[in-house]
Amino acid sequence: GSYTDELVELCGVVGLDFVSYDGQHAASTPEIVDRMCRMADGWGVTPIMRVPDQIPSNILNYLDRGIRAVTIPFLETKEQAEALVLCCMFAPEGRRSYTSQRVMRFGTLTDLKAMMADTNANTIIVPQLETITAYNNLDEILQVEGIEFFGGGPDDLAQSMLEYNRRMDWDY
């Protein structure tokens, strides 16, 4: 993808609610995302992003830049879902590390507890269910508190199903 200040500005001018960045299949460096989040804030547009992976420090790096809804690829287990909530949410819901007040846009600047609660309330975690393993574990995954939305990945799911069928020695 190509990210420019003008595109974010245009999204704001025409009244779009959000702008989306891709860090898994596009060159979205933290520096670019930081600049785009600043532009989005100025225009009242919510920045969302698919991060490259499930590594907590990578997820936090983008959340700290100002991403408000984070899509995480290849969630397969309840334990992975629980780990995502822990790294994306502040206490008491999680263990997200505190960052600068520039990033903490919600709440008041004098009440840290309220600021963290407001940020939690305005952070959306969207794991992608992209493998047959994820769907086999879906009942357990859906029990995890703090995740309200899930994304898919139909092409990756199709590949996963083909591999599963090969391992099961099924012929279709």
Short mmCIF file of N, CA and C in Angstrom, two decimals:
data_model
loop_
_atom_site.label_atom_id
_atom_site.label_comp_id
_atom_site.label_asym_id
_atom_site.label_seq_id
_atom_site.Cartn_x
_atom_site.Cartn_y
_atom_site.Cartn_z
N GLY A 1 0.81 -1.18 0.00
CA GLY A 1 0.00 0.00 0.00
C GLY A 1 0.86 1.25 0.00
N SER A 2 0.29 2.31 -0.44
CA SER A 2 0.95 3.60 -0.45
C SER A 2 0.22 4.53 0.50
N TYR A 3 0.94 5.07 1.46
CA TYR A 3 0.33 5.93 2.46
C TYR A 3 0.86 7.34 2.31
N THR A 4 -0.07 8.28 2.18
CA THR A 4 0.32 9.67 2.10
C THR A 4 -0.56 10.49 3.02
N ASP A 5 -0.04 11.61 3.45
CA ASP A 5 -0.82 12.52 4.29
C ASP A 5 -2.09 12.94 3.57
N GLU A 6 -1.98 13.16 2.27
CA GLU A 6 -3.14 13.62 1.49
C GLU A 6 -4.27 12.61 1.49
N LEU A 7 -3.95 11.32 1.46
CA LEU A 7 -5.00 10.30 1.49
C LEU A 7 -5.75 10.31 2.82
N VAL A 8 -5.01 10.46 3.92
CA VAL A 8 -5.65 10.53 5.23
C VAL A 8 -6.48 11.80 5.32
N GLU A 9 -5.95 12.90 4.83
CA GLU A 9 -6.70 14.17 4.82
C GLU A 9 -7.98 14.02 4.01
N LEU A 10 -7.91 13.40 2.86
CA LEU A 10 -9.08 13.18 2.02
C LEU A 10 -10.13 12.35 2.75
N CYS A 11 -9.70 11.32 3.48
CA CYS A 11 -10.64 10.50 4.26
C CYS A 11 -11.39 11.37 5.26
N GLY A 12 -10.68 12.28 5.90
CA GLY A 12 -11.31 13.19 6.86
C GLY A 12 -12.26 14.16 6.18
N VAL A 13 -11.84 14.73 5.06
CA VAL A 13 -12.65 15.72 4.34
C VAL A 13 -13.98 15.12 3.90
N VAL A 14 -13.95 13.87 3.41
CA VAL A 14 -15.20 13.26 2.93
C VAL A 14 -15.99 12.59 4.05
N GLY A 15 -15.49 12.65 5.30
CA GLY A 15 -16.25 12.16 6.45
C GLY A 15 -16.16 10.67 6.72
N LEU A 16 -15.11 10.02 6.26
CA LEU A 16 -14.95 8.60 6.56
C LEU A 16 -14.68 8.41 8.05
N ASP A 17 -15.08 7.27 8.56
CA ASP A 17 -14.92 6.98 9.99
C ASP A 17 -13.54 6.47 10.34
N PHE A 18 -12.90 5.76 9.42
CA PHE A 18 -11.61 5.15 9.74
C PHE A 18 -10.74 5.07 8.50
N VAL A 19 -9.45 4.86 8.75
CA VAL A 19 -8.47 4.59 7.72
C VAL A 19 -7.72 3.35 8.18
N SER A 20 -7.41 2.46 7.23
CA SER A 20 -6.82 1.17 7.57
C SER A 20 -5.44 1.02 6.96
N TYR A 21 -4.51 0.51 7.77
CA TYR A 21 -3.14 0.26 7.32
C TYR A 21 -2.86 -1.24 7.42
N ASP A 22 -1.96 -1.72 6.55
CA ASP A 22 -1.61 -3.14 6.57
C ASP A 22 -0.12 -3.28 6.86
N GLY A 23 0.19 -3.94 7.97
CA GLY A 23 1.57 -4.18 8.34
C GLY A 23 2.01 -5.61 8.08
N GLN A 24 1.08 -6.44 7.60
CA GLN A 24 1.44 -7.83 7.33
C GLN A 24 1.92 -8.00 5.88
N HIS A 25 1.22 -7.39 4.94
CA HIS A 25 1.55 -7.56 3.53
C HIS A 25 1.97 -6.25 2.85
N ALA A 26 2.17 -5.20 3.61
CA ALA A 26 2.58 -3.92 3.04
C ALA A 26 3.69 -3.32 3.90
N ALA A 27 4.38 -2.38 3.34
CA ALA A 27 5.50 -1.74 4.03
C ALA A 27 5.00 -0.60 4.92
N SER A 28 4.46 -0.96 6.07
CA SER A 28 3.94 0.03 7.02
C SER A 28 4.87 0.08 8.22
N THR A 29 5.88 0.90 8.15
CA THR A 29 6.82 1.01 9.25
C THR A 29 6.18 1.78 10.40
N PRO A 30 6.68 1.59 11.61
CA PRO A 30 6.14 2.36 12.74
C PRO A 30 6.22 3.87 12.50
N GLU A 31 7.27 4.34 11.83
CA GLU A 31 7.41 5.77 11.56
C GLU A 31 6.30 6.28 10.64
N ILE A 32 5.99 5.51 9.59
CA ILE A 32 4.91 5.90 8.68
C ILE A 32 3.59 5.89 9.43
N VAL A 33 3.34 4.83 10.19
CA VAL A 33 2.08 4.71 10.92
C VAL A 33 1.94 5.83 11.94
N ASP A 34 3.03 6.20 12.60
CA ASP A 34 2.99 7.31 13.56
C ASP A 34 2.51 8.59 12.87
N ARG A 35 3.09 8.90 11.73
CA ARG A 35 2.70 10.11 10.98
C ARG A 35 1.25 10.03 10.51
N MET A 36 0.84 8.86 10.03
CA MET A 36 -0.53 8.70 9.55
C MET A 36 -1.54 8.80 10.70
N CYS A 37 -1.17 8.29 11.87
CA CYS A 37 -2.06 8.39 13.04
C CYS A 37 -2.23 9.85 13.47
N ARG A 38 -1.16 10.62 13.40
CA ARG A 38 -1.25 12.04 13.74
C ARG A 38 -2.20 12.74 12.77
N MET A 39 -2.10 12.42 11.49
CA MET A 39 -3.00 13.01 10.50
C MET A 39 -4.44 12.58 10.77
N ALA A 40 -4.63 11.29 11.05
CA ALA A 40 -5.98 10.78 11.31
C ALA A 40 -6.59 11.48 12.52
N ASP A 41 -5.80 11.66 13.57
CA ASP A 41 -6.30 12.36 14.76
C ASP A 41 -6.74 13.77 14.42
N GLY A 42 -5.97 14.43 13.61
CA GLY A 42 -6.30 15.81 13.24
C GLY A 42 -7.59 15.92 12.46
N TRP A 43 -7.95 14.88 11.75
CA TRP A 43 -9.16 14.88 10.94
C TRP A 43 -10.30 14.08 11.56
N GLY A 44 -10.11 13.58 12.77
CA GLY A 44 -11.18 12.83 13.43
C GLY A 44 -11.47 11.49 12.80
N VAL A 45 -10.46 10.88 12.22
CA VAL A 45 -10.57 9.58 11.56
C VAL A 45 -9.87 8.54 12.44
N THR A 46 -10.51 7.42 12.71
CA THR A 46 -9.94 6.38 13.55
C THR A 46 -8.94 5.55 12.75
N PRO A 47 -7.68 5.45 13.22
CA PRO A 47 -6.69 4.63 12.53
C PRO A 47 -6.77 3.17 13.00
N ILE A 48 -6.88 2.26 12.05
CA ILE A 48 -6.88 0.83 12.35
C ILE A 48 -5.77 0.17 11.54
N MET A 49 -5.33 -1.01 11.99
CA MET A 49 -4.22 -1.64 11.30
C MET A 49 -4.17 -3.14 11.52
N ARG A 50 -3.78 -3.85 10.46
CA ARG A 50 -3.39 -5.26 10.60
C ARG A 50 -1.90 -5.25 10.85
N VAL A 51 -1.52 -5.76 12.02
CA VAL A 51 -0.11 -5.80 12.40
C VAL A 51 0.56 -7.02 11.76
N PRO A 52 1.90 -7.05 11.74
CA PRO A 52 2.59 -8.13 11.04
C PRO A 52 2.43 -9.51 11.67
N ASP A 53 2.28 -9.57 13.01
CA ASP A 53 2.32 -10.85 13.68
C ASP A 53 1.75 -10.72 15.08
N GLN A 54 1.87 -11.77 15.87
CA GLN A 54 1.34 -11.79 17.24
C GLN A 54 2.38 -11.45 18.30
N ILE A 55 3.54 -10.99 17.92
CA ILE A 55 4.58 -10.66 18.88
C ILE A 55 4.15 -9.44 19.68
N PRO A 56 4.03 -9.56 21.01
CA PRO A 56 3.51 -8.44 21.81
C PRO A 56 4.24 -7.12 21.60
N SER A 57 5.56 -7.13 21.48
CA SER A 57 6.29 -5.87 21.29
C SER A 57 5.95 -5.21 19.96
N ASN A 58 5.69 -6.00 18.93
CA ASN A 58 5.28 -5.43 17.64
C ASN A 58 3.88 -4.82 17.73
N ILE A 59 2.97 -5.54 18.37
CA ILE A 59 1.61 -5.03 18.53
C ILE A 59 1.64 -3.73 19.33
N LEU A 60 2.36 -3.74 20.45
CA LEU A 60 2.45 -2.55 21.29
C LEU A 60 3.07 -1.38 20.55
N ASN A 61 4.05 -1.65 19.72
CA ASN A 61 4.69 -0.59 18.95
C ASN A 61 3.66 0.18 18.11
N TYR A 62 2.72 -0.53 17.49
CA TYR A 62 1.71 0.14 16.67
C TYR A 62 0.61 0.76 17.52
N LEU A 63 0.22 0.10 18.59
CA LEU A 63 -0.76 0.72 19.49
C LEU A 63 -0.19 2.02 20.06
N ASP A 64 1.07 2.03 20.41
CA ASP A 64 1.72 3.22 20.94
C ASP A 64 1.83 4.34 19.91
N ARG A 65 1.74 4.02 18.66
CA ARG A 65 1.76 5.04 17.61
C ARG A 65 0.38 5.68 17.44
N GLY A 66 -0.67 5.02 17.97
CA GLY A 66 -2.01 5.60 17.89
C GLY A 66 -3.05 4.73 17.23
N ILE A 67 -2.71 3.50 16.88
CA ILE A 67 -3.70 2.59 16.29
C ILE A 67 -4.77 2.29 17.33
N ARG A 68 -6.03 2.32 16.93
CA ARG A 68 -7.15 2.11 17.85
C ARG A 68 -7.84 0.75 17.68
N ALA A 69 -7.77 0.20 16.49
CA ALA A 69 -8.30 -1.15 16.26
C ALA A 69 -7.18 -1.94 15.60
N VAL A 70 -6.80 -3.03 16.24
CA VAL A 70 -5.66 -3.80 15.77
C VAL A 70 -6.13 -5.18 15.32
N THR A 71 -5.82 -5.50 14.07
CA THR A 71 -6.13 -6.82 13.52
C THR A 71 -4.85 -7.64 13.58
N ILE A 72 -4.96 -8.85 14.13
CA ILE A 72 -3.80 -9.70 14.34
C ILE A 72 -3.98 -10.99 13.54
N PRO A 73 -3.01 -11.32 12.68
CA PRO A 73 -3.16 -12.51 11.83
C PRO A 73 -2.95 -13.83 12.57
N PHE A 74 -3.57 -14.86 12.02
CA PHE A 74 -3.33 -16.27 12.36
C PHE A 74 -3.56 -16.66 13.82
N LEU A 75 -4.64 -16.20 14.40
CA LEU A 75 -4.99 -16.68 15.74
C LEU A 75 -5.51 -18.11 15.62
N GLU A 76 -5.01 -19.00 16.47
CA GLU A 76 -5.43 -20.40 16.39
C GLU A 76 -5.92 -20.98 17.71
N THR A 77 -5.57 -20.38 18.84
CA THR A 77 -5.90 -21.01 20.13
C THR A 77 -6.44 -20.00 21.13
N LYS A 78 -7.10 -20.53 22.13
CA LYS A 78 -7.58 -19.70 23.24
C LYS A 78 -6.42 -19.03 23.95
N GLU A 79 -5.32 -19.72 24.11
CA GLU A 79 -4.15 -19.16 24.78
C GLU A 79 -3.58 -17.97 24.01
N GLN A 80 -3.56 -18.07 22.69
CA GLN A 80 -3.11 -16.94 21.88
C GLN A 80 -4.06 -15.75 22.04
N ALA A 81 -5.37 -16.02 22.08
CA ALA A 81 -6.36 -14.96 22.25
C ALA A 81 -6.19 -14.27 23.60
N GLU A 82 -5.96 -15.05 24.63
CA GLU A 82 -5.73 -14.48 25.97
C GLU A 82 -4.48 -13.61 25.98
N ALA A 83 -3.43 -14.07 25.31
CA ALA A 83 -2.19 -13.30 25.25
C ALA A 83 -2.39 -11.98 24.52
N LEU A 84 -3.23 -11.97 23.49
CA LEU A 84 -3.51 -10.73 22.77
C LEU A 84 -4.20 -9.71 23.67
N VAL A 85 -5.17 -10.16 24.44
CA VAL A 85 -5.87 -9.25 25.35
C VAL A 85 -4.89 -8.68 26.36
N LEU A 86 -4.03 -9.53 26.90
CA LEU A 86 -3.06 -9.07 27.89
C LEU A 86 -2.14 -7.99 27.33
N CYS A 87 -1.69 -8.13 26.09
CA CYS A 87 -0.74 -7.15 25.55
C CYS A 87 -1.43 -5.90 25.00
N CYS A 88 -2.72 -5.96 24.69
CA CYS A 88 -3.41 -4.81 24.11
C CYS A 88 -4.15 -3.95 25.13
N MET A 89 -4.43 -4.48 26.30
CA MET A 89 -5.24 -3.78 27.29
C MET A 89 -4.42 -3.44 28.54
N PHE A 90 -4.73 -2.27 29.10
CA PHE A 90 -4.15 -1.88 30.38
C PHE A 90 -4.84 -2.63 31.51
N ALA A 91 -4.21 -2.63 32.68
CA ALA A 91 -4.80 -3.23 33.88
C ALA A 91 -6.13 -2.54 34.18
N PRO A 92 -7.11 -3.25 34.68
CA PRO A 92 -7.04 -4.63 35.15
C PRO A 92 -7.33 -5.68 34.07
N GLU A 93 -7.70 -5.26 32.84
CA GLU A 93 -8.02 -6.22 31.79
C GLU A 93 -6.78 -6.89 31.21
N GLY A 94 -5.65 -6.19 31.24
CA GLY A 94 -4.44 -6.73 30.63
C GLY A 94 -3.19 -6.24 31.32
N ARG A 95 -2.08 -6.33 30.58
CA ARG A 95 -0.78 -5.92 31.10
C ARG A 95 -0.05 -4.99 30.13
N ARG A 96 -0.81 -4.25 29.34
CA ARG A 96 -0.19 -3.35 28.37
C ARG A 96 0.68 -2.35 29.10
N SER A 97 1.85 -2.11 28.55
CA SER A 97 2.80 -1.17 29.12
C SER A 97 2.31 0.25 28.88
N TYR A 98 2.45 1.10 29.90
CA TYR A 98 2.04 2.49 29.79
C TYR A 98 2.96 3.24 28.83
N THR A 99 2.39 4.20 28.13
CA THR A 99 3.15 4.96 27.14
C THR A 99 2.95 6.45 27.35
N SER A 100 3.33 7.24 26.39
CA SER A 100 3.25 8.70 26.51
C SER A 100 1.82 9.20 26.47
N GLN A 101 1.63 10.40 27.00
CA GLN A 101 0.30 10.98 27.00
C GLN A 101 -0.15 11.40 25.62
N ARG A 102 0.78 11.58 24.67
CA ARG A 102 0.37 11.89 23.29
C ARG A 102 -0.45 10.74 22.71
N VAL A 103 -0.03 9.53 23.03
CA VAL A 103 -0.74 8.36 22.52
C VAL A 103 -2.03 8.13 23.30
N MET A 104 -2.02 8.47 24.56
CA MET A 104 -3.18 8.24 25.42
C MET A 104 -4.19 9.37 25.23
N ARG A 105 -4.87 9.38 24.12
CA ARG A 105 -5.75 10.49 23.76
C ARG A 105 -7.09 10.48 24.49
N PHE A 106 -7.48 9.36 25.03
CA PHE A 106 -8.78 9.27 25.68
C PHE A 106 -8.67 9.59 27.15
N GLY A 107 -9.70 10.19 27.72
CA GLY A 107 -9.70 10.50 29.15
C GLY A 107 -8.99 11.80 29.44
N THR A 108 -8.80 12.05 30.69
CA THR A 108 -8.14 13.28 31.10
C THR A 108 -6.65 13.03 31.26
N LEU A 109 -5.88 14.08 31.14
CA LEU A 109 -4.43 13.94 31.27
C LEU A 109 -3.98 13.88 32.72
N THR A 110 -4.88 14.14 33.67
CA THR A 110 -4.50 14.15 35.08
C THR A 110 -4.92 12.89 35.82
N ASP A 111 -5.82 12.10 35.27
CA ASP A 111 -6.33 10.91 35.93
C ASP A 111 -5.88 9.67 35.15
N LEU A 112 -4.74 9.12 35.56
CA LEU A 112 -4.15 7.98 34.85
C LEU A 112 -5.10 6.78 34.81
N LYS A 113 -5.78 6.50 35.89
CA LYS A 113 -6.69 5.36 35.94
C LYS A 113 -7.83 5.53 34.92
N ALA A 114 -8.40 6.73 34.88
CA ALA A 114 -9.48 6.99 33.92
C ALA A 114 -8.96 6.95 32.49
N MET A 115 -7.77 7.47 32.28
CA MET A 115 -7.17 7.47 30.94
C MET A 115 -6.97 6.04 30.44
N MET A 116 -6.47 5.17 31.31
CA MET A 116 -6.25 3.78 30.91
C MET A 116 -7.57 3.05 30.68
N ALA A 117 -8.57 3.31 31.50
CA ALA A 117 -9.89 2.70 31.31
C ALA A 117 -10.53 3.17 30.00
N ASP A 118 -10.41 4.46 29.71
CA ASP A 118 -10.97 4.99 28.46
C ASP A 118 -10.25 4.43 27.25
N THR A 119 -8.93 4.28 27.36
CA THR A 119 -8.18 3.70 26.24
C THR A 119 -8.60 2.25 26.02
N ASN A 120 -8.76 1.49 27.10
CA ASN A 120 -9.23 0.11 26.96
C ASN A 120 -10.59 0.07 26.27
N ALA A 121 -11.48 0.96 26.68
CA ALA A 121 -12.83 0.98 26.11
C ALA A 121 -12.82 1.36 24.63
N ASN A 122 -11.76 2.04 24.18
CA ASN A 122 -11.68 2.50 22.80
C ASN A 122 -10.61 1.78 21.98
N THR A 123 -10.19 0.62 22.45
CA THR A 123 -9.25 -0.22 21.72
C THR A 123 -9.98 -1.49 21.30
N ILE A 124 -9.92 -1.80 20.03
CA ILE A 124 -10.61 -2.98 19.50
C ILE A 124 -9.56 -3.98 19.03
N ILE A 125 -9.69 -5.21 19.49
CA ILE A 125 -8.80 -6.31 19.11
C ILE A 125 -9.56 -7.19 18.12
N VAL A 126 -8.98 -7.40 16.94
CA VAL A 126 -9.64 -8.19 15.89
C VAL A 126 -8.70 -9.30 15.42
N PRO A 127 -8.71 -10.45 16.09
CA PRO A 127 -7.89 -11.56 15.60
C PRO A 127 -8.47 -12.13 14.30
N GLN A 128 -7.57 -12.57 13.43
CA GLN A 128 -8.01 -13.22 12.20
C GLN A 128 -7.97 -14.73 12.39
N LEU A 129 -9.07 -15.37 12.06
CA LEU A 129 -9.18 -16.83 12.10
C LEU A 129 -8.94 -17.31 10.68
N GLU A 130 -7.74 -17.88 10.45
CA GLU A 130 -7.32 -18.16 9.08
C GLU A 130 -6.90 -19.60 8.83
N THR A 131 -7.11 -20.47 9.84
CA THR A 131 -6.70 -21.87 9.65
C THR A 131 -7.79 -22.81 10.17
N ILE A 132 -7.73 -24.03 9.72
CA ILE A 132 -8.68 -25.04 10.19
C ILE A 132 -8.49 -25.26 11.69
N THR A 133 -7.26 -25.11 12.18
CA THR A 133 -7.00 -25.24 13.61
C THR A 133 -7.80 -24.21 14.39
N ALA A 134 -7.84 -22.97 13.90
CA ALA A 134 -8.61 -21.92 14.57
C ALA A 134 -10.08 -22.30 14.65
N TYR A 135 -10.63 -22.81 13.57
CA TYR A 135 -12.05 -23.18 13.57
C TYR A 135 -12.31 -24.40 14.43
N ASN A 136 -11.35 -25.30 14.51
CA ASN A 136 -11.50 -26.44 15.41
C ASN A 136 -11.48 -26.01 16.87
N ASN A 137 -10.81 -24.89 17.17
CA ASN A 137 -10.72 -24.37 18.53
C ASN A 137 -11.69 -23.21 18.79
N LEU A 138 -12.62 -22.98 17.90
CA LEU A 138 -13.47 -21.79 17.95
C LEU A 138 -14.27 -21.67 19.24
N ASP A 139 -14.85 -22.76 19.73
CA ASP A 139 -15.66 -22.68 20.96
C ASP A 139 -14.83 -22.14 22.13
N GLU A 140 -13.59 -22.59 22.26
CA GLU A 140 -12.71 -22.10 23.33
C GLU A 140 -12.29 -20.65 23.09
N ILE A 141 -11.96 -20.32 21.84
CA ILE A 141 -11.52 -18.96 21.50
C ILE A 141 -12.62 -17.95 21.82
N LEU A 142 -13.86 -18.30 21.54
CA LEU A 142 -14.97 -17.37 21.76
C LEU A 142 -15.24 -17.10 23.24
N GLN A 143 -14.66 -17.87 24.13
CA GLN A 143 -14.83 -17.66 25.57
C GLN A 143 -13.93 -16.56 26.12
N VAL A 144 -12.97 -16.10 25.35
CA VAL A 144 -12.00 -15.11 25.84
C VAL A 144 -12.64 -13.74 25.94
N GLU A 145 -12.59 -13.16 27.14
CA GLU A 145 -13.11 -11.81 27.37
C GLU A 145 -12.18 -10.78 26.74
N GLY A 146 -12.76 -9.73 26.20
CA GLY A 146 -11.96 -8.64 25.65
C GLY A 146 -11.87 -8.64 24.13
N ILE A 147 -12.37 -9.69 23.51
CA ILE A 147 -12.39 -9.75 22.04
C ILE A 147 -13.84 -9.82 21.60
N GLU A 148 -14.26 -8.82 20.84
CA GLU A 148 -15.65 -8.73 20.40
C GLU A 148 -15.82 -8.98 18.91
N PHE A 149 -14.73 -8.89 18.16
CA PHE A 149 -14.80 -9.03 16.71
C PHE A 149 -13.71 -9.97 16.24
N PHE A 150 -14.00 -10.68 15.18
CA PHE A 150 -13.01 -11.57 14.56
C PHE A 150 -13.00 -11.31 13.06
N GLY A 151 -11.83 -11.43 12.47
CA GLY A 151 -11.71 -11.34 11.03
C GLY A 151 -11.44 -12.72 10.46
N GLY A 152 -11.44 -12.79 9.17
CA GLY A 152 -11.18 -14.05 8.51
C GLY A 152 -9.99 -13.95 7.60
N GLY A 153 -9.80 -14.97 6.84
CA GLY A 153 -8.75 -15.03 5.84
C GLY A 153 -9.08 -16.21 4.94
N PRO A 154 -10.02 -16.02 4.02
CA PRO A 154 -10.52 -17.16 3.24
C PRO A 154 -9.46 -17.89 2.43
N ASP A 155 -8.51 -17.17 1.86
CA ASP A 155 -7.49 -17.85 1.07
C ASP A 155 -6.54 -18.64 1.95
N ASP A 156 -6.15 -18.06 3.10
CA ASP A 156 -5.29 -18.80 4.02
C ASP A 156 -6.04 -19.99 4.61
N LEU A 157 -7.32 -19.82 4.88
CA LEU A 157 -8.13 -20.94 5.38
C LEU A 157 -8.20 -22.06 4.34
N ALA A 158 -8.39 -21.69 3.08
CA ALA A 158 -8.44 -22.69 2.01
C ALA A 158 -7.13 -23.47 1.94
N GLN A 159 -6.00 -22.76 2.03
CA GLN A 159 -4.70 -23.44 2.03
C GLN A 159 -4.58 -24.39 3.21
N SER A 160 -5.03 -23.92 4.38
CA SER A 160 -4.97 -24.74 5.58
C SER A 160 -5.81 -26.00 5.43
N MET A 161 -6.98 -25.86 4.81
CA MET A 161 -7.85 -27.01 4.62
C MET A 161 -7.24 -28.01 3.63
N LEU A 162 -6.59 -27.49 2.60
CA LEU A 162 -5.92 -28.39 1.65
C LEU A 162 -4.83 -29.19 2.34
N GLU A 163 -4.03 -28.50 3.15
CA GLU A 163 -2.96 -29.18 3.89
C GLU A 163 -3.54 -30.22 4.86
N TYR A 164 -4.61 -29.86 5.54
CA TYR A 164 -5.26 -30.77 6.48
C TYR A 164 -5.75 -32.02 5.74
N ASN A 165 -6.36 -31.81 4.59
CA ASN A 165 -6.85 -32.94 3.81
C ASN A 165 -5.70 -33.82 3.33
N ARG A 166 -4.58 -33.23 2.97
CA ARG A 166 -3.42 -34.01 2.57
C ARG A 166 -2.90 -34.87 3.72
N ARG A 167 -2.85 -34.27 4.90
CA ARG A 167 -2.38 -35.02 6.08
C ARG A 167 -3.34 -36.15 6.43
N MET A 168 -4.62 -35.92 6.21
CA MET A 168 -5.62 -36.95 6.53
C MET A 168 -5.70 -37.98 5.41
N ASP A 169 -4.97 -37.73 4.31
CA ASP A 169 -4.94 -38.61 3.14
C ASP A 169 -6.34 -38.77 2.53
N TRP A 170 -7.07 -37.63 2.53
CA TRP A 170 -8.38 -37.62 1.90
C TRP A 170 -8.23 -37.17 0.46
N ASP A 171 -8.98 -37.74 -0.40
CA ASP A 171 -8.91 -37.40 -1.81
C ASP A 171 -10.20 -36.72 -2.23
N TYR A 172 -10.10 -35.46 -2.63
CA TYR A 172 -11.31 -34.74 -3.09
C TYR A 172 -11.18 -34.42 -4.54
#
